[in-house]
Amino acid sequence: MNDWHDVREELRAFALGLPETHEDHPWGETVIKVNKKVFLFLGLDEPTEKWDPTFGVKLLSEAHGHALTVPGAKPSGYGLGKAGWVTVPFLAELPETEVLIDWVEESYRAIAPKRAIRLLDGPVT
């Protein structure tokens, strides 16, 4: 997948397939929420003069450091970076899409209520 639109759509579709999630458009941007809390920022649908396509996730493991190695990646603004949020440019040389999906799942697990995580993990046998 070379086109950033394809990668963005794959992350969006994966996120919306997680338990109790929905899409919202605060500030005119696309976000995916669980329990009324954002776990994936997808920004605007198209670049503008002031905005390049990015996505934001909350990472609390070694994935946080890995995400920051992507050229142009940085701790998220508005104080979110202090809480583990990372903003990653779609136009950079990204890791494999599977890695990005792992980051989305980690962000979901950091934000989702325990009941939703139990639904994701399935019944314990």
Short mmCIF file of C-alpha atoms in Angstrom, two decimals:
data_model
loop_
_atom_site.label_atom_id
_atom_site.label_comp_id
_atom_site.label_asym_id
_atom_site.label_seq_id
_atom_site.Cartn_x
_atom_site.Cartn_y
_atom_site.Cartn_z
CA MET A 1 0.00 0.00 0.00
CA ASN A 2 1.79 3.07 -1.19
CA ASP A 3 -1.06 5.54 -1.09
CA TRP A 4 -1.56 7.15 2.33
CA HIS A 5 -5.33 7.10 1.75
CA ASP A 6 -5.23 3.29 1.63
CA VAL A 7 -3.21 3.06 4.85
CA ARG A 8 -5.52 5.56 6.56
CA GLU A 9 -8.60 3.62 5.48
CA GLU A 10 -7.10 0.34 6.70
CA LEU A 11 -6.39 1.84 10.13
CA ARG A 12 -9.89 3.36 10.21
CA ALA A 13 -11.57 0.07 9.26
CA PHE A 14 -9.54 -1.89 11.81
CA ALA A 15 -10.35 0.61 14.56
CA LEU A 16 -14.06 0.55 13.75
CA GLY A 17 -14.00 -3.25 13.95
CA LEU A 18 -12.96 -3.14 17.60
CA PRO A 19 -15.68 -3.54 20.28
CA GLU A 20 -17.84 -0.51 21.17
CA THR A 21 -16.14 1.91 18.75
CA HIS A 22 -17.59 4.67 16.60
CA GLU A 23 -16.41 7.42 14.31
CA ASP A 24 -16.81 11.07 15.20
CA HIS A 25 -15.87 14.37 13.55
CA PRO A 26 -15.03 16.97 16.19
CA TRP A 27 -13.26 20.04 14.85
CA GLY A 28 -14.03 18.76 11.33
CA GLU A 29 -11.47 15.97 11.75
CA THR A 30 -11.97 12.21 11.86
CA VAL A 31 -11.45 10.41 15.15
CA ILE A 32 -12.35 6.94 16.34
CA LYS A 33 -13.70 6.66 19.87
CA VAL A 34 -14.46 4.00 22.43
CA ASN A 35 -16.65 4.88 25.42
CA LYS A 36 -16.77 8.53 24.22
CA LYS A 37 -12.95 8.77 24.36
CA VAL A 38 -10.67 9.16 21.35
CA PHE A 39 -8.11 6.40 20.77
CA LEU A 40 -7.24 7.18 17.13
CA PHE A 41 -6.87 10.61 15.57
CA LEU A 42 -7.05 10.50 11.75
CA GLY A 43 -7.18 14.24 11.04
CA LEU A 44 -8.74 15.72 7.94
CA ASP A 45 -9.67 13.67 4.89
CA GLU A 46 -7.33 15.62 2.60
CA PRO A 47 -4.17 17.67 3.09
CA THR A 48 -4.45 21.47 3.20
CA GLU A 49 -1.93 24.28 3.06
CA LYS A 50 -1.58 24.07 6.84
CA TRP A 51 -2.11 20.35 7.42
CA ASP A 52 -0.28 17.26 6.23
CA PRO A 53 -1.97 13.89 6.76
CA THR A 54 -1.16 12.37 10.15
CA PHE A 55 -2.55 9.94 12.65
CA GLY A 56 -2.29 9.95 16.42
CA VAL A 57 -2.23 7.05 18.86
CA LYS A 58 -1.55 6.59 22.58
CA LEU A 59 1.39 4.24 23.10
CA LEU A 60 2.69 3.26 26.53
CA SER A 61 5.06 0.42 25.63
CA GLU A 62 8.26 0.20 23.60
CA ALA A 63 6.01 0.99 20.62
CA HIS A 64 6.10 4.63 21.78
CA GLY A 65 9.83 4.86 21.09
CA HIS A 66 9.42 2.94 17.84
CA ALA A 67 6.73 5.32 16.61
CA LEU A 68 8.96 8.31 17.40
CA THR A 69 11.63 6.90 15.05
CA VAL A 70 9.34 7.48 12.05
CA PRO A 71 10.66 10.57 10.23
CA GLY A 72 8.53 13.55 11.25
CA ALA A 73 6.81 11.76 14.15
CA LYS A 74 6.57 13.72 17.38
CA PRO A 75 4.80 13.78 20.72
CA SER A 76 1.28 15.05 20.14
CA GLY A 77 0.45 18.67 20.89
CA TYR A 78 -1.88 20.21 23.44
CA GLY A 79 -0.13 18.33 26.25
CA LEU A 80 -1.17 14.93 24.90
CA GLY A 81 2.46 13.93 24.25
CA LYS A 82 3.09 13.87 28.01
CA ALA A 83 0.44 11.15 28.28
CA GLY A 84 2.02 8.95 25.59
CA TRP A 85 0.28 10.29 22.47
CA VAL A 86 2.35 10.29 19.28
CA THR A 87 1.51 12.02 16.00
CA VAL A 88 2.83 10.15 12.95
CA PRO A 89 2.85 11.57 9.41
CA PHE A 90 1.21 9.36 6.78
CA LEU A 91 3.60 10.73 4.14
CA ALA A 92 6.71 9.43 5.94
CA GLU A 93 8.34 6.08 5.32
CA LEU A 94 6.12 4.04 7.63
CA PRO A 95 6.62 0.59 9.13
CA GLU A 96 4.51 -2.24 7.72
CA THR A 97 0.77 -1.67 8.03
CA GLU A 98 0.56 -4.59 10.50
CA VAL A 99 2.79 -2.60 12.88
CA LEU A 100 0.54 0.44 12.54
CA ILE A 101 -2.48 -1.74 13.29
CA ASP A 102 -0.70 -3.01 16.42
CA TRP A 103 -0.23 0.63 17.47
CA VAL A 104 -3.95 1.29 16.97
CA GLU A 105 -4.82 -1.76 19.08
CA GLU A 106 -2.42 -0.66 21.82
CA SER A 107 -4.00 2.79 21.83
CA TYR A 108 -7.46 1.19 22.03
CA ARG A 109 -6.40 -0.98 24.97
CA ALA A 110 -5.01 2.10 26.76
CA ILE A 111 -8.35 3.95 26.43
CA ALA A 112 -11.08 1.29 26.31
CA PRO A 113 -13.02 0.20 29.39
CA LYS A 114 -12.27 -3.27 30.72
CA ARG A 115 -15.57 -4.66 29.44
CA ALA A 116 -14.63 -3.73 25.85
CA ILE A 117 -11.18 -5.27 26.23
CA ARG A 118 -12.82 -8.46 27.50
CA LEU A 119 -14.98 -8.49 24.36
CA LEU A 120 -11.87 -8.05 22.24
CA ASP A 121 -9.98 -10.83 23.98
CA GLY A 122 -12.94 -13.22 23.92
CA PRO A 123 -13.99 -15.70 26.59
CA VAL A 124 -11.34 -17.19 28.84
CA THR A 125 -11.30 -20.97 28.54
#
